[in-house]
Structures are given as C-alpha cells and as structure tokens.
PDB file of C-alpha atoms in Angstrom:
ATOM      1  CA  MET A   1       0.005   0.017   0.057  1.00 65.00           C
ATOM      2  CA  GLU A   2       2.853   2.377   0.847  1.00 81.00           C
ATOM      3  CA  GLU A   3       4.510   1.616  -2.333  1.00 84.00           C
ATOM      4  CA  GLU A   4       1.334   2.387  -4.319  1.00 84.00           C
ATOM      5  CA  LYS A   5       1.045   5.703  -2.571  1.00 84.00           C
ATOM      6  CA  PHE A   6       4.642   6.515  -3.349  1.00 85.00           C
ATOM      7  CA  ILE A   7       4.173   5.552  -7.000  1.00 84.00           C
ATOM      8  CA  GLN A   8       1.086   7.760  -7.272  1.00 84.00           C
ATOM      9  CA  GLN A   9       3.073  10.625  -5.625  1.00 85.00           C
ATOM     10  CA  LEU A  10       5.807  10.269  -8.177  1.00 83.00           C
ATOM     11  CA  PHE A  11       3.293  10.237 -10.963  1.00 84.00           C
ATOM     12  CA  GLU A  12       1.595  13.390  -9.710  1.00 80.00           C
ATOM     13  CA  GLN A  13       4.962  15.137  -9.435  1.00 78.00           C
ATOM     14  CA  ASN A  14       5.738  13.985 -12.954  1.00 73.00           C
ATOM     15  CA  LYS A  15       2.537  15.503 -14.261  1.00 68.00           C
ATOM     16  CA  LYS A  16       3.123  18.670 -12.312  1.00 65.00           C
ATOM     17  CA  HIS A  17       6.515  19.271 -13.983  1.00 54.00           C
ATOM     18  CA  PHE A  18       5.629  17.988 -17.333  1.00 51.00           C
ATOM     19  CA  ASN A  19       6.933  20.208 -20.190  1.00 54.00           C
ATOM     20  CA  ARG A  20       8.822  22.515 -17.715  1.00 68.00           C
ATOM     21  CA  PHE A  21      12.174  20.887 -17.512  1.00 79.00           C
ATOM     22  CA  PRO A  22      14.529  20.160 -20.518  1.00 87.00           C
ATOM     23  CA  ASP A  23      15.633  16.597 -21.023  1.00 90.00           C
ATOM     24  CA  LYS A  24      19.084  16.202 -19.401  1.00 91.00           C
ATOM     25  CA  GLN A  25      20.343  13.540 -21.818  1.00 94.00           C
ATOM     26  CA  LEU A  26      19.186  15.569 -24.893  1.00 95.00           C
ATOM     27  CA  ALA A  27      20.851  18.714 -23.372  1.00 96.00           C
ATOM     28  CA  SER A  28      24.129  16.836 -22.826  1.00 96.00           C
ATOM     29  CA  SER A  29      23.882  15.268 -26.317  1.00 96.00           C
ATOM     30  CA  PHE A  30      23.227  18.645 -27.944  1.00 97.00           C
ATOM     31  CA  VAL A  31      26.140  20.510 -26.297  1.00 97.00           C
ATOM     32  CA  ASN A  32      28.581  17.748 -27.022  1.00 95.00           C
ATOM     33  CA  ASP A  33      27.314  17.506 -30.638  1.00 95.00           C
ATOM     34  CA  LEU A  34      27.631  21.252 -31.073  1.00 96.00           C
ATOM     35  CA  PHE A  35      31.185  21.196 -29.614  1.00 96.00           C
ATOM     36  CA  ASP A  36      32.040  18.317 -31.947  1.00 94.00           C
ATOM     37  CA  LEU A  37      30.868  20.246 -34.964  1.00 93.00           C
ATOM     38  CA  LEU A  38      32.800  23.362 -34.081  1.00 93.00           C
ATOM     39  CA  PHE A  39      36.087  21.731 -32.880  1.00 92.00           C
ATOM     40  CA  ALA A  40      36.361  18.027 -32.674  1.00 72.00           C
ATOM     41  CA  SER A  41      35.312  16.656 -36.035  1.00 70.00           C
ATOM     42  CA  TYR A  42      38.030  14.399 -37.491  1.00 64.00           C
ATOM     43  CA  THR A  43      39.420  15.109 -40.908  1.00 63.00           C
ATOM     44  CA  GLY A  44      37.186  13.870 -43.642  1.00 69.00           C
ATOM     45  CA  LYS A  45      34.055  13.549 -41.565  1.00 80.00           C
ATOM     46  CA  TYR A  46      32.314  15.987 -43.749  1.00 85.00           C
ATOM     47  CA  GLU A  47      32.911  15.561 -47.451  1.00 85.00           C
ATOM     48  CA  THR A  48      31.248  18.820 -48.554  1.00 89.00           C
ATOM     49  CA  ALA A  49      29.948  22.088 -47.081  1.00 91.00           C
ATOM     50  CA  THR A  50      26.474  20.722 -47.589  1.00 93.00           C
ATOM     51  CA  ASP A  51      27.207  17.952 -45.118  1.00 91.00           C
ATOM     52  CA  VAL A  52      28.223  20.502 -42.502  1.00 91.00           C
ATOM     53  CA  GLN A  53      24.990  22.464 -43.329  1.00 94.00           C
ATOM     54  CA  LYS A  54      22.993  19.298 -42.809  1.00 94.00           C
ATOM     55  CA  ARG A  55      24.578  18.708 -39.456  1.00 94.00           C
ATOM     56  CA  LEU A  56      23.909  22.241 -38.425  1.00 95.00           C
ATOM     57  CA  HIS A  57      20.229  21.833 -39.396  1.00 96.00           C
ATOM     58  CA  PHE A  58      20.067  18.727 -37.293  1.00 96.00           C
ATOM     59  CA  LEU A  59      21.416  20.641 -34.314  1.00 97.00           C
ATOM     60  CA  LYS A  60      18.845  23.416 -34.816  1.00 97.00           C
ATOM     61  CA  GLN A  61      16.222  20.687 -34.608  1.00 97.00           C
ATOM     62  CA  GLN A  62      17.809  19.374 -31.484  1.00 97.00           C
ATOM     63  CA  PHE A  63      17.890  22.758 -29.967  1.00 97.00           C
ATOM     64  CA  GLY A  64      14.236  23.388 -30.963  1.00 96.00           C
ATOM     65  CA  ALA A  65      13.283  20.150 -29.202  1.00 95.00           C
ATOM     66  CA  LEU A  66      15.025  21.311 -26.012  1.00 96.00           C
ATOM     67  CA  LEU A  67      13.270  24.739 -26.269  1.00 96.00           C
ATOM     68  CA  SER A  68       9.883  23.112 -26.708  1.00 94.00           C
ATOM     69  CA  GLN A  69      10.204  21.672 -23.231  1.00 91.00           C
ATOM     70  CA  ILE A  70      10.506  24.996 -21.593  1.00 92.00           C
ATOM     71  CA  VAL A  71       8.921  27.525 -24.036  1.00 93.00           C
ATOM     72  CA  ASN A  72       5.263  27.109 -24.877  1.00 91.00           C
ATOM     73  CA  ASP A  73       4.988  29.633 -27.724  1.00 94.00           C
ATOM     74  CA  ALA A  74       6.135  28.259 -31.009  1.00 95.00           C
ATOM     75  CA  GLU A  75       7.065  31.741 -32.585  1.00 96.00           C
ATOM     76  CA  GLU A  76       9.094  32.570 -29.467  1.00 96.00           C
ATOM     77  CA  ARG A  77      10.900  29.162 -29.798  1.00 96.00           C
ATOM     78  CA  ASP A  78      11.717  29.847 -33.449  1.00 97.00           C
ATOM     79  CA  TYR A  79      12.958  33.350 -32.565  1.00 98.00           C
ATOM     80  CA  LEU A  80      15.249  32.066 -29.720  1.00 98.00           C
ATOM     81  CA  ASN A  81      16.539  29.304 -31.931  1.00 98.00           C
ATOM     82  CA  LYS A  82      17.396  31.806 -34.726  1.00 98.00           C
ATOM     83  CA  ILE A  83      19.116  34.261 -32.320  1.00 98.00           C
ATOM     84  CA  PHE A  84      21.248  31.559 -30.774  1.00 98.00           C
ATOM     85  CA  PHE A  85      22.488  30.056 -34.044  1.00 97.00           C
ATOM     86  CA  ASN A  86      23.094  33.583 -35.513  1.00 97.00           C
ATOM     87  CA  SER A  87      25.383  34.204 -32.568  1.00 97.00           C
ATOM     88  CA  LEU A  88      27.306  30.999 -33.095  1.00 96.00           C
ATOM     89  CA  SER A  89      29.876  32.538 -35.454  1.00 96.00           C
ATOM     90  CA  ASP A  90      30.852  35.194 -32.852  1.00 97.00           C
ATOM     91  CA  ILE A  91      31.019  32.490 -30.192  1.00 97.00           C
ATOM     92  CA  TYR A  92      33.336  30.462 -32.489  1.00 96.00           C
ATOM     93  CA  VAL A  93      35.725  33.409 -33.068  1.00 96.00           C
ATOM     94  CA  SER A  94      35.817  34.032 -29.361  1.00 97.00           C
ATOM     95  CA  LEU A  95      36.709  30.499 -28.573  1.00 97.00           C
ATOM     96  CA  LEU A  96      39.464  30.441 -31.079  1.00 96.00           C
ATOM     97  CA  LEU A  97      41.062  33.352 -29.222  1.00 97.00           C
ATOM     98  CA  ASP A  98      40.708  31.286 -25.983  1.00 98.00           C
ATOM     99  CA  ALA A  99      42.433  28.327 -27.659  1.00 97.00           C
ATOM    100  CA  GLU A 100      45.196  30.470 -28.988  1.00 97.00           C
ATOM    101  CA  ALA A 101      45.787  31.805 -25.469  1.00 97.00           C
ATOM    102  CA  VAL A 102      46.236  28.353 -24.249  1.00 96.00           C
ATOM    103  CA  LEU A 103      48.648  27.473 -26.963  1.00 96.00           C
ATOM    104  CA  LYS A 104      50.647  30.727 -26.298  1.00 95.00           C
ATOM    105  CA  PHE A 105      51.029  30.397 -22.560  1.00 94.00           C
ATOM    106  CA  ASP A 106      51.012  26.650 -21.857  1.00 94.00           C
ATOM    107  CA  PRO A 107      54.493  25.085 -22.642  1.00 94.00           C
ATOM    108  CA  ALA A 108      52.840  21.672 -22.609  1.00 94.00           C
ATOM    109  CA  ALA A 109      50.520  22.553 -25.567  1.00 95.00           C
ATOM    110  CA  HIS A 110      52.081  21.698 -28.920  1.00 95.00           C
ATOM    111  CA  SER A 111      49.337  22.510 -31.363  1.00 94.00           C
ATOM    112  CA  ILE A 112      45.989  24.287 -31.552  1.00 93.00           C
ATOM    113  CA  GLU A 113      44.455  20.869 -32.450  1.00 92.00           C
ATOM    114  CA  GLU A 114      45.637  19.419 -29.157  1.00 93.00           C
ATOM    115  CA  VAL A 115      44.037  22.298 -27.229  1.00 95.00           C
ATOM    116  CA  LEU A 116      40.685  21.991 -29.134  1.00 93.00           C
ATOM    117  CA  VAL A 117      40.232  18.253 -28.507  1.00 91.00           C
ATOM    118  CA  ALA A 118      42.153  17.436 -25.424  1.00 93.00           C
ATOM    119  CA  TYR A 119      42.034  20.371 -22.973  1.00 96.00           C
ATOM    120  CA  PRO A 120      39.300  20.235 -20.333  1.00 96.00           C
ATOM    121  CA  GLY A 121      39.659  23.866 -19.588  1.00 97.00           C
ATOM    122  CA  PHE A 122      39.044  24.754 -23.216  1.00 97.00           C
ATOM    123  CA  TYR A 123      35.974  22.541 -23.188  1.00 97.00           C
ATOM    124  CA  ALA A 124      34.606  24.150 -20.101  1.00 98.00           C
ATOM    125  CA  ILE A 125      35.138  27.604 -21.554  1.00 98.00           C
ATOM    126  CA  ALA A 126      33.401  26.499 -24.882  1.00 98.00           C
ATOM    127  CA  VAL A 127      30.326  25.283 -22.896  1.00 98.00           C
ATOM    128  CA  TYR A 128      30.347  28.472 -20.730  1.00 98.00           C
ATOM    129  CA  ARG A 129      30.272  30.756 -23.849  1.00 98.00           C
ATOM    130  CA  ILE A 130      27.375  28.695 -25.345  1.00 98.00           C
ATOM    131  CA  ALA A 131      25.515  28.702 -22.066  1.00 98.00           C
ATOM    132  CA  HIS A 132      26.239  32.486 -21.507  1.00 98.00           C
ATOM    133  CA  GLN A 133      24.561  33.250 -24.847  1.00 98.00           C
ATOM    134  CA  LEU A 134      21.418  31.383 -23.708  1.00 98.00           C
ATOM    135  CA  HIS A 135      21.591  33.391 -20.387  1.00 98.00           C
ATOM    136  CA  ARG A 136      21.719  36.632 -22.445  1.00 98.00           C
ATOM    137  CA  GLN A 137      18.646  35.448 -24.298  1.00 98.00           C
ATOM    138  CA  GLN A 138      16.989  35.002 -20.847  1.00 97.00           C
ATOM    139  CA  ILE A 139      16.381  31.263 -21.535  1.00 96.00           C
ATOM    140  CA  LYS A 140      15.513  29.551 -18.240  1.00 91.00           C
ATOM    141  CA  ILE A 141      17.216  26.426 -16.758  1.00 93.00           C
ATOM    142  CA  LEU A 142      18.988  25.348 -19.986  1.00 96.00           C
ATOM    143  CA  PRO A 143      22.142  27.467 -19.497  1.00 97.00           C
ATOM    144  CA  ARG A 144      22.641  25.871 -16.006  1.00 96.00           C
ATOM    145  CA  LEU A 145      22.085  22.518 -17.548  1.00 96.00           C
ATOM    146  CA  PHE A 146      24.724  23.060 -20.065  1.00 97.00           C
ATOM    147  CA  GLY A 147      27.042  24.320 -17.368  1.00 97.00           C
ATOM    148  CA  GLU A 148      26.492  21.202 -15.384  1.00 96.00           C
ATOM    149  CA  CYS A 149      27.368  19.019 -18.439  1.00 95.00           C
ATOM    150  CA  ALA A 150      30.808  20.714 -18.473  1.00 97.00           C
ATOM    151  CA  HIS A 151      31.058  20.592 -14.656  1.00 97.00           C
ATOM    152  CA  SER A 152      30.488  16.876 -14.433  1.00 96.00           C
ATOM    153  CA  LYS A 153      32.855  16.222 -17.215  1.00 96.00           C
ATOM    154  CA  THR A 154      35.741  18.522 -16.168  1.00 97.00           C
ATOM    155  CA  GLY A 155      35.296  19.440 -12.583  1.00 97.00           C
ATOM    156  CA  ILE A 156      35.182  23.089 -13.621  1.00 98.00           C
ATOM    157  CA  ASP A 157      32.106  25.066 -12.457  1.00 98.00           C
ATOM    158  CA  ILE A 158      31.425  28.235 -14.289  1.00 98.00           C
ATOM    159  CA  HIS A 159      28.036  29.918 -13.804  1.00 98.00           C
ATOM    160  CA  PRO A 160      26.611  30.936 -17.167  1.00 98.00           C
ATOM    161  CA  ALA A 161      25.730  34.413 -15.889  1.00 98.00           C
ATOM    162  CA  ALA A 162      29.479  35.211 -15.169  1.00 98.00           C
ATOM    163  CA  VAL A 163      30.963  37.748 -17.592  1.00 98.00           C
ATOM    164  CA  ILE A 164      34.271  36.659 -18.983  1.00 98.00           C
ATOM    165  CA  GLY A 165      36.404  38.606 -21.566  1.00 98.00           C
ATOM    166  CA  SER A 166      38.356  37.437 -24.430  1.00 98.00           C
ATOM    167  CA  SER A 167      41.514  35.088 -24.511  1.00 98.00           C
ATOM    168  CA  PHE A 168      40.579  33.357 -21.286  1.00 98.00           C
ATOM    169  CA  PHE A 169      43.033  30.645 -20.227  1.00 97.00           C
ATOM    170  CA  ILE A 170      42.198  27.844 -17.801  1.00 97.00           C
ATOM    171  CA  ASP A 171      45.106  25.406 -17.127  1.00 95.00           C
ATOM    172  CA  HIS A 172      44.428  21.968 -15.665  1.00 94.00           C
ATOM    173  CA  GLY A 173      41.175  23.366 -14.298  1.00 95.00           C
ATOM    174  CA  THR A 174      39.894  20.709 -11.860  1.00 96.00           C
ATOM    175  CA  GLY A 175      38.103  22.350  -8.932  1.00 98.00           C
ATOM    176  CA  ILE A 176      37.771  25.797 -10.426  1.00 98.00           C
ATOM    177  CA  VAL A 177      34.550  27.665  -9.293  1.00 98.00           C
ATOM    178  CA  ILE A 178      33.462  30.905 -10.936  1.00 98.00           C
ATOM    179  CA  GLY A 179      30.322  32.385  -9.341  1.00 97.00           C
ATOM    180  CA  GLU A 180      27.290  33.922 -10.962  1.00 96.00           C
ATOM    181  CA  THR A 181      28.239  37.642 -10.659  1.00 97.00           C
ATOM    182  CA  SER A 182      31.939  37.313 -11.339  1.00 98.00           C
ATOM    183  CA  VAL A 183      33.408  39.667 -13.946  1.00 98.00           C
ATOM    184  CA  ILE A 184      36.652  38.671 -15.620  1.00 98.00           C
ATOM    185  CA  GLY A 185      38.569  40.865 -18.036  1.00 98.00           C
ATOM    186  CA  ASN A 186      40.574  40.011 -21.148  1.00 98.00           C
ATOM    187  CA  ASP A 187      43.742  37.906 -21.059  1.00 98.00           C
ATOM    188  CA  VAL A 188      43.229  36.321 -17.599  1.00 98.00           C
ATOM    189  CA  LYS A 189      44.833  33.116 -16.668  1.00 98.00           C
ATOM    190  CA  ILE A 190      43.386  30.816 -13.914  1.00 98.00           C
ATOM    191  CA  TYR A 191      44.869  27.559 -12.549  1.00 98.00           C
ATOM    192  CA  GLN A 192      43.282  24.588 -10.877  1.00 98.00           C
ATOM    193  CA  GLY A 193      41.402  24.845  -7.515  1.00 98.00           C
ATOM    194  CA  VAL A 194      40.634  28.671  -7.801  1.00 98.00           C
ATOM    195  CA  THR A 195      37.449  29.959  -6.358  1.00 98.00           C
ATOM    196  CA  LEU A 196      35.782  33.218  -7.286  1.00 98.00           C
ATOM    197  CA  GLY A 197      33.084  33.186  -4.742  1.00 97.00           C
ATOM    198  CA  ALA A 198      30.790  35.116  -2.361  1.00 95.00           C
ATOM    199  CA  ILE A 199      31.485  36.219   1.146  1.00 91.00           C
ATOM    200  CA  ASN A 200      27.741  36.149   2.035  1.00 80.00           C
ATOM    201  CA  VAL A 201      25.565  33.416   0.614  1.00 73.00           C
ATOM    202  CA  SER A 202      22.207  34.493   2.216  1.00 72.00           C
ATOM    203  CA  LYS A 203      19.295  34.383  -0.118  1.00 78.00           C
ATOM    204  CA  GLU A 204      18.559  38.036   0.462  1.00 73.00           C
ATOM    205  CA  TYR A 205      21.685  38.857  -1.495  1.00 68.00           C
ATOM    206  CA  ALA A 206      20.675  37.009  -4.655  1.00 72.00           C
ATOM    207  CA  SER A 207      20.121  40.172  -6.638  1.00 79.00           C
ATOM    208  CA  VAL A 208      23.374  42.010  -5.786  1.00 89.00           C
ATOM    209  CA  LYS A 209      26.898  41.483  -7.007  1.00 94.00           C
ATOM    210  CA  ARG A 210      28.411  38.864  -4.742  1.00 95.00           C
ATOM    211  CA  HIS A 211      31.522  37.693  -6.567  1.00 97.00           C
ATOM    212  CA  PRO A 212      34.774  39.417  -7.390  1.00 98.00           C
ATOM    213  CA  THR A 213      35.939  41.368 -10.486  1.00 98.00           C
ATOM    214  CA  ILE A 214      39.127  40.389 -12.083  1.00 98.00           C
ATOM    215  CA  GLU A 215      40.654  42.946 -14.301  1.00 98.00           C
ATOM    216  CA  GLN A 216      42.654  42.241 -17.474  1.00 98.00           C
ATOM    217  CA  ASN A 217      45.827  40.448 -17.743  1.00 98.00           C
ATOM    218  CA  VAL A 218      45.734  38.862 -14.189  1.00 98.00           C
ATOM    219  CA  VAL A 219      47.174  35.519 -13.331  1.00 98.00           C
ATOM    220  CA  ILE A 220      45.623  33.569 -10.461  1.00 98.00           C
ATOM    221  CA  TYR A 221      47.602  30.480  -9.330  1.00 98.00           C
ATOM    222  CA  SER A 222      46.251  27.130  -7.950  1.00 98.00           C
ATOM    223  CA  GLY A 223      44.175  27.101  -4.871  1.00 98.00           C
ATOM    224  CA  ALA A 224      43.539  30.827  -4.534  1.00 98.00           C
ATOM    225  CA  THR A 225      40.235  31.876  -3.083  1.00 98.00           C
ATOM    226  CA  ILE A 226      38.974  35.412  -3.959  1.00 98.00           C
ATOM    227  CA  LEU A 227      35.658  36.390  -2.297  1.00 98.00           C
ATOM    228  CA  GLY A 228      33.209  39.272  -2.367  1.00 96.00           C
ATOM    229  CA  GLY A 229      31.368  41.478  -4.806  1.00 96.00           C
ATOM    230  CA  GLU A 230      33.327  44.533  -3.946  1.00 96.00           C
ATOM    231  CA  THR A 231      36.676  42.792  -4.364  1.00 98.00           C
ATOM    232  CA  ILE A 232      38.586  43.863  -7.438  1.00 98.00           C
ATOM    233  CA  ILE A 233      41.920  42.411  -8.489  1.00 98.00           C
ATOM    234  CA  GLY A 234      43.722  45.146 -10.461  1.00 98.00           C
ATOM    235  CA  ALA A 235      44.977  44.712 -13.854  1.00 98.00           C
ATOM    236  CA  ASN A 236      48.362  43.003 -14.516  1.00 98.00           C
ATOM    237  CA  SER A 237      48.391  41.484 -10.963  1.00 98.00           C
ATOM    238  CA  ILE A 238      49.608  38.032  -9.963  1.00 98.00           C
ATOM    239  CA  ILE A 239      47.783  36.134  -7.178  1.00 98.00           C
ATOM    240  CA  GLY A 240      49.827  33.312  -5.742  1.00 97.00           C
ATOM    241  CA  GLY A 241      48.775  29.894  -4.892  1.00 97.00           C
ATOM    242  CA  ASN A 242      46.506  29.233  -1.859  1.00 97.00           C
ATOM    243  CA  VAL A 243      46.001  32.960  -1.260  1.00 97.00           C
ATOM    244  CA  TRP A 244      42.777  33.953   0.476  1.00 97.00           C
ATOM    245  CA  LEU A 245      41.487  37.433  -0.462  1.00 97.00           C
ATOM    246  CA  THR A 246      38.459  39.296   0.630  1.00 96.00           C
ATOM    247  CA  TYR A 247      39.697  42.846  -0.199  1.00 96.00           C
ATOM    248  CA  SER A 248      40.780  44.614  -3.401  1.00 98.00           C
ATOM    249  CA  VAL A 249      44.399  44.862  -4.606  1.00 98.00           C
ATOM    250  CA  PRO A 250      45.550  47.641  -6.940  1.00 98.00           C
ATOM    251  CA  PRO A 251      46.965  47.063 -10.467  1.00 98.00           C
ATOM    252  CA  HIS A 252      50.378  45.487 -10.801  1.00 98.00           C
ATOM    253  CA  SER A 253      50.133  43.772  -7.438  1.00 97.00           C
ATOM    254  CA  VAL A 254      51.846  40.440  -6.468  1.00 96.00           C
TER     255      VAL A 254
END
C-alpha cells in the first residue's frame, strides 16, 4: 500500500513538472554534438560544405526540441533558436582566441588541435560561452544544465551568468569555481582549484553582485580563493597559490 502511494506521488509530481524541465540527456547530447561540430570533428568526416549544413540543421532541430520543453509559444521558440544560431559565429571566433591563449602560454601545448580536442579547460570555456549566450537570451534552466554538463565532465564550475572577456586561459582546471556575478577581463589566466566566490551566501543577497571582479591580464595560481562582490583584482596582478583574499588589490600587485 505504501509503495502504491509513493508511485502515485511520483506520478503526480511528474504531471506537475511535465513540459517544464528540459531533457538532461538531450541537453548533454546537444552541447557535445555542437562542440564536436565546431572543434572536434576528425578530418574527412564531412565531405562537402553541404554535409556541414545538414549537421547544423540537425542541431537546430535538437535545440528546438529542447526549447519546446521549456517555452510554450512556437514563434518565441523559433526566434530564440534563430538568435542563438546567428550568434554562433561570434562564439566560435571568441573560442578560437581562448584556444590561442592556451597554446601561447602553456608550454605543454604543442598545437592548436591538441588544445581543441584534449584540454578540459577549453571544453569548459566553450560550454560556458554557449550557455552564456542562452543566459543573455533569458532562456531559463537550460544554461545551467549546459554548465553542469561541463562541470560533471571537467570538474570546472562556471556559472553561465558570469561575464568573461576574451583570450581566457584555464590550465588543468579541476576544482575551479566561478560564481554567478563574477566579472573577468581580457587575457586572464586561472589555474586549478581557484574559487571566485561570495562572502555572504544569504538568499537576500541574490540580486546583488556577490562575486569578485578580475581585471585584464591577471594570473591567479592554483588554490587561490577570492571572495566578495566589492573585491577587485587590479590589472596586471599576480595572485599566488593558496592565497585567501576578501579585499581589493591595486593594479600590478603580487
């Protein structure tokens, strides 16, 4: 009898949330297929440009299916789909700059191809930039779901609402956390275990800036923790490993 009541409870809950949550497996499949199309396709996979176009059309259908689970209006879904795929070329250019930054500054990177297919930091950045575009379009839930795909795969947790500039370099990456209201300038380098977090995690502070600002050309070494929405790391600074910061530092600091 108890089991029957539990089954009924699950069924009612399922009905309650029907058509409100995107399918996690479809979301994971889409973001990986999109990354594969942009960067990881092996030579000769597509014989003509038409083959690439067909694959892109398939991904648009996949994305439309995801949107149909969270957006009821068909015209709005089509509009959101169009805006996202129109932005893809700019995302692609931005990601190539990220990959070039890895190749430039990591002595272990021997080619751009190695960075594109084998670096977890680059994968996490790629998924972030895709998810950030969805966040800018005010699409609910899906950006976080994409972010969690990268988080579970790489151990790197970047909130899709964070604002990150160009030529962003994550090395190794495991354990990095970049909070929702973080702002990161151009040419920033971050190593494993870095946290850009909040001092106060009370729900009443949800609508204020809780996470730090990192200005351009800053290096943050492994294990550093930088907290607080008013904390600013000045441009061209170096933050050493395992440093704990809850206050701002001026440009050119070590």
